[in-house]
CSV table of C-alpha atoms in Angstrom, one decimal:
chain,number,residue,atom,x,y,z
A,232,GLN,CA,-14.1,18.1,-2.0
A,233,LYS,CA,-14.4,14.1,-1.6
A,234,GLU,CA,-11.4,13.4,0.5
A,235,VAL,CA,-11.7,10.4,-2.8
A,236,GLU,CA,-13.1,10.9,-5.8
A,237,GLN,CA,-13.8,7.9,-8.0
A,238,ASP,CA,-15.8,7.8,-11.5
A,239,PRO,CA,-18.8,5.8,-10.9
A,240,GLY,CA,-19.2,4.9,-14.6
A,241,PRO,CA,-20.1,3.0,-16.2
A,242,LEU,CA,-17.7,1.4,-17.8
A,243,SER,CA,-19.0,-1.1,-20.5
A,244,VAL,CA,-15.1,-2.6,-22.1
A,245,PRO,CA,-15.8,-6.0,-25.0
A,246,GLU,CA,-13.8,-9.1,-24.3
A,247,GLY,CA,-10.7,-9.1,-24.5
A,248,ALA,CA,-9.9,-5.3,-23.2
A,249,ILE,CA,-7.7,-3.3,-21.1
A,250,VAL,CA,-9.7,-2.0,-18.5
A,251,SER,CA,-8.5,0.9,-17.0
A,252,LEU,CA,-9.8,2.8,-13.7
A,253,ASN,CA,-9.0,5.4,-12.1
A,254,CYS,CA,-8.9,7.4,-8.2
A,255,THR,CA,-7.7,10.7,-7.5
A,256,TYR,CA,-7.5,11.5,-3.8
A,257,SER,CA,-7.5,15.5,-1.9
A,258,ASN,CA,-5.4,13.7,1.5
A,259,SER,CA,-1.2,14.1,0.8
A,260,ALA,CA,-0.8,11.7,4.4
A,261,PHE,CA,-2.4,8.7,2.1
A,262,GLN,CA,0.1,6.7,1.3
A,263,TYR,CA,-1.4,3.1,1.7
A,264,PHE,CA,-3.6,2.3,-1.2
A,265,MET,CA,-5.7,-0.4,-2.0
A,266,TRP,CA,-8.8,-2.1,-5.2
A,267,TYR,CA,-11.6,-4.1,-3.6
A,268,ARG,CA,-13.6,-5.8,-5.8
A,269,GLN,CA,-16.8,-6.2,-5.6
A,270,TYR,CA,-19.5,-9.1,-6.8
A,271,SER,CA,-23.4,-8.5,-6.2
A,272,ARG,CA,-24.8,-9.1,-3.3
A,273,LYS,CA,-21.3,-9.6,-1.7
A,274,GLY,CA,-18.6,-7.8,0.6
A,275,PRO,CA,-15.5,-6.4,-1.2
A,276,GLU,CA,-12.5,-8.7,-1.6
A,277,LEU,CA,-9.0,-6.9,-1.4
A,278,LEU,CA,-7.4,-7.6,-5.2
A,279,MET,CA,-4.0,-4.5,-5.5
A,280,TYR,CA,-2.1,-3.7,-1.7
A,281,THR,CA,0.6,-0.9,-2.7
A,282,TYR,CA,2.8,1.3,-0.3
A,283,SER,CA,3.4,4.4,-1.4
A,284,SER,CA,4.5,5.1,-4.8
A,285,GLY,CA,5.0,1.9,-7.7
A,286,ASN,CA,4.2,-0.2,-9.6
A,287,LYS,CA,2.6,-3.1,-8.3
A,288,GLU,CA,1.8,-6.1,-10.7
A,289,ASP,CA,0.2,-9.1,-9.9
A,290,GLY,CA,-1.2,-11.8,-13.5
A,291,ARG,CA,-3.8,-9.6,-15.1
A,292,PHE,CA,-3.8,-7.0,-12.1
A,293,THR,CA,-2.1,-3.6,-12.6
A,294,ALA,CA,-2.2,-1.3,-9.6
A,295,GLN,CA,-0.7,2.4,-9.8
A,296,VAL,CA,-0.3,5.2,-7.4
A,297,ASP,CA,1.4,8.0,-8.4
A,298,LYS,CA,1.3,10.7,-5.3
A,299,SER,CA,2.8,13.6,-7.2
A,300,SER,CA,-1.1,14.0,-7.9
A,301,LYS,CA,-2.9,12.4,-6.1
A,302,TYR,CA,-3.7,10.0,-8.0
A,303,ILE,CA,-4.1,6.1,-8.4
A,304,SER,CA,-5.5,3.7,-11.3
A,305,LEU,CA,-5.5,0.2,-11.5
A,306,PHE,CA,-5.2,-1.4,-15.3
A,307,ILE,CA,-7.6,-5.4,-16.6
A,308,ARG,CA,-5.1,-6.5,-19.2
A,309,ASP,CA,-6.8,-9.5,-21.1
A,310,SER,CA,-10.6,-8.5,-19.5
A,311,GLN,CA,-12.9,-11.6,-19.0
A,312,PRO,CA,-16.9,-11.5,-18.4
A,313,SER,CA,-16.2,-12.5,-15.0
A,314,ASP,CA,-14.2,-9.2,-13.5
A,315,SER,CA,-17.5,-7.8,-14.5
A,316,ALA,CA,-18.1,-5.8,-10.6
A,317,THR,CA,-17.4,-2.7,-9.0
A,318,TYR,CA,-14.1,-2.3,-7.8
A,319,LEU,CA,-13.5,0.2,-4.9
A,320,CYS,CA,-10.4,2.3,-4.4
A,321,ALA,CA,-9.5,2.7,-0.6
A,322,MET,CA,-6.4,4.5,1.0
A,323,THR,CA,-4.9,5.8,4.8
A,324,SER,CA,-2.6,7.4,5.6
A,325,SER,CA,-1.7,4.0,8.3
A,326,GLY,CA,-2.5,0.8,8.9
A,327,ASN,CA,-4.8,2.7,12.6
A,328,THR,CA,-7.0,4.9,10.9
A,329,PRO,CA,-9.4,4.2,8.9
A,330,LEU,CA,-9.4,3.3,5.3
A,331,VAL,CA,-12.0,5.4,3.1
A,332,PHE,CA,-13.5,4.6,0.1
A,333,GLY,CA,-14.4,5.8,-3.1
A,334,LYS,CA,-17.8,5.9,-4.8
A,335,GLY,CA,-16.1,2.2,-6.7
A,336,THR,CA,-17.5,2.0,-11.0
A,337,ARG,CA,-19.5,0.0,-12.5
A,338,LEU,CA,-17.8,-2.8,-15.0
A,339,SER,CA,-18.7,-5.0,-16.6
A,340,VAL,CA,-16.3,-7.2,-19.2
A,341,ILE,CA,-19.4,-8.2,-22.3
A,342,ALA,CA,-18.5,-11.0,-24.0
B,252,LYS,CA,-10.2,-20.9,7.3
B,253,ALA,CA,-14.0,-19.9,7.2
B,254,GLY,CA,-14.6,-16.2,6.5
B,255,VAL,CA,-15.9,-13.2,8.4
B,256,THR,CA,-19.6,-14.9,9.0
B,257,GLN,CA,-22.6,-11.4,9.0
B,258,THR,CA,-26.2,-12.0,10.4
B,259,PRO,CA,-28.8,-11.6,8.7
B,260,ARG,CA,-28.3,-11.2,6.1
B,261,TYR,CA,-32.2,-9.4,5.2
B,262,LEU,CA,-33.8,-7.5,7.5
B,263,ILE,CA,-36.6,-5.4,7.2
B,264,LYS,CA,-37.4,-3.2,10.0
B,265,THR,CA,-40.2,-0.2,10.9
B,266,ARG,CA,-38.8,3.3,12.0
B,267,GLY,CA,-38.7,3.9,15.6
B,268,GLN,CA,-37.4,0.3,16.1
B,269,GLN,CA,-34.1,-0.3,16.8
B,270,VAL,CA,-32.0,-3.8,14.8
B,271,THR,CA,-28.9,-6.1,15.5
B,272,LEU,CA,-26.3,-7.0,14.0
B,273,SER,CA,-24.1,-9.5,14.4
B,274,CYS,CA,-20.2,-10.0,12.1
B,275,SER,CA,-18.6,-13.0,13.8
B,276,PRO,CA,-14.3,-12.6,12.6
B,277,ILE,CA,-12.3,-14.9,11.4
B,278,SER,CA,-10.8,-17.1,13.5
B,279,GLY,CA,-8.2,-15.7,15.2
B,280,HIS,CA,-8.4,-12.3,13.7
B,281,ARG,CA,-8.9,-9.3,16.5
B,282,SER,CA,-9.8,-6.4,15.0
B,283,VAL,CA,-13.4,-5.8,13.4
B,284,SER,CA,-14.2,-3.0,11.6
B,285,TRP,CA,-17.9,-2.3,9.9
B,286,TYR,CA,-19.0,0.3,7.3
B,287,GLN,CA,-21.8,1.7,6.2
B,288,GLN,CA,-23.0,2.0,2.2
B,289,THR,CA,-25.3,3.4,0.3
B,290,PRO,CA,-25.5,3.5,-3.7
B,291,GLY,CA,-25.7,7.8,-2.6
B,292,GLN,CA,-22.6,7.9,-0.4
B,293,GLY,CA,-21.1,3.8,-0.8
B,294,LEU,CA,-18.2,2.7,1.8
B,295,GLN,CA,-18.5,5.6,5.3
B,296,PHE,CA,-17.1,4.1,7.9
B,297,LEU,CA,-18.9,3.6,11.4
B,298,PHE,CA,-16.1,2.5,14.0
B,299,GLU,CA,-12.9,-0.5,14.3
B,300,TYR,CA,-12.9,-2.3,17.4
B,301,PHE,CA,-9.4,-4.3,18.7
B,302,SER,CA,-9.5,-6.4,21.1
B,303,GLU,CA,-13.4,-5.3,23.0
B,304,THR,CA,-11.8,-0.9,22.8
B,305,GLN,CA,-13.2,0.7,20.2
B,306,ARG,CA,-10.3,2.0,19.0
B,307,ASN,CA,-11.6,4.4,15.8
B,308,LYS,CA,-15.5,5.8,16.0
B,309,GLY,CA,-16.6,7.5,12.2
B,310,ASN,CA,-18.9,10.3,11.8
B,311,PHE,CA,-22.6,8.8,12.7
B,312,PRO,CA,-24.8,9.9,15.0
B,313,GLY,CA,-25.2,7.9,18.4
B,314,ARG,CA,-27.2,6.3,17.8
B,315,PHE,CA,-24.9,4.1,15.8
B,316,SER,CA,-23.4,1.6,18.5
B,317,GLY,CA,-21.1,-0.6,18.6
B,318,ARG,CA,-18.8,-3.5,20.9
B,319,GLN,CA,-16.8,-6.3,20.6
B,320,PHE,CA,-16.2,-9.7,23.0
B,321,SER,CA,-13.3,-11.3,24.5
B,322,ASN,CA,-14.1,-13.7,21.3
B,323,SER,CA,-13.8,-11.4,18.8
B,324,ARG,CA,-16.8,-11.6,17.4
B,325,SER,CA,-19.0,-7.8,17.3
B,326,GLU,CA,-22.4,-6.4,17.2
B,327,MET,CA,-23.7,-3.4,15.7
B,328,ASN,CA,-26.6,-1.5,16.7
B,329,VAL,CA,-29.0,1.5,15.6
B,330,SER,CA,-31.4,2.5,17.7
B,331,THR,CA,-34.1,5.0,16.0
B,332,LEU,CA,-34.5,3.6,13.0
B,333,GLU,CA,-35.5,6.0,9.9
B,334,LEU,CA,-35.9,5.6,6.6
B,335,GLY,CA,-32.1,6.7,5.9
B,336,ASP,CA,-30.3,3.8,8.2
B,337,SER,CA,-31.9,1.9,4.8
B,338,ALA,CA,-28.2,0.6,3.5
B,339,LEU,CA,-25.9,-2.1,3.6
B,340,TYR,CA,-23.4,-1.9,7.1
B,341,LEU,CA,-20.1,-5.0,6.7
B,342,CYS,CA,-18.3,-6.4,8.8
B,343,ALA,CA,-14.7,-6.6,7.6
B,344,SER,CA,-11.9,-8.2,10.2
B,345,SER,CA,-8.1,-8.1,10.5
B,346,SER,CA,-6.0,-9.7,11.2
B,347,ASP,CA,-3.5,-7.8,13.3
B,348,ALA,CA,-3.9,-4.0,14.8
B,349,THR,CA,-3.3,-2.2,11.5
B,350,ASN,CA,-6.1,-1.5,8.8
B,351,GLU,CA,-4.0,-2.1,5.5
B,352,LYS,CA,-6.3,-5.9,4.7
B,353,LEU,CA,-9.6,-6.5,5.8
B,354,PHE,CA,-11.9,-9.0,4.3
B,355,PHE,CA,-15.4,-8.5,4.6
B,356,GLY,CA,-18.7,-10.1,5.0
B,357,SER,CA,-21.1,-10.3,2.5
B,358,GLY,CA,-23.1,-8.0,4.6
B,359,THR,CA,-27.1,-7.3,5.9
B,360,GLN,CA,-28.9,-5.9,4.2
B,361,LEU,CA,-31.3,-3.2,6.0
B,362,SER,CA,-34.5,-2.1,4.4
B,363,VAL,CA,-36.2,0.4,7.5
B,364,LEU,CA,-40.1,0.8,6.4
């Protein structure tokens, strides 16, 4: 079992839809959780950062962490064509250990 | 503020050759991490340097090596290239000693023929 599992998609939604992206993990020591967005031929960029359990909201984006279920989610409201990208979850147990990434979910938002 | 700069953007090599990739972190960032990204395996951690010292190392063979200079710029080297080394190599920097918030460059796309 891989440490971090993420459905690769692709996921195709109409403009304006609510998008739900998810990752599961097996290492209970993980306590820092991030979502990165990667456009084609670009490096990943940090979208959301959450410490431990709970929700965090930033504009149209909401990140949720459920440590009891080892499950994290990213919700995108009112999705736009510009949201079309690959979304990668990442996590680590401490600031001194490397991030472990999911393989990414490819999202297409159709106008 | 300039972002993370990686050179070259594209590279084509043949099996058995060696290659050196370069990374200039964001000004003031002292930590540099390297990742390999492939469609099959996703992003896999290679190594991390902080203040010229290797702090973490991933599970890659010894053909993969790196270093960091006093100005925080970093290089990674792959010797005796294999077809399976074809990948996007990403460099990321962070502003302090923690890895929670990484800023990535656009990567070097390496093709081994």
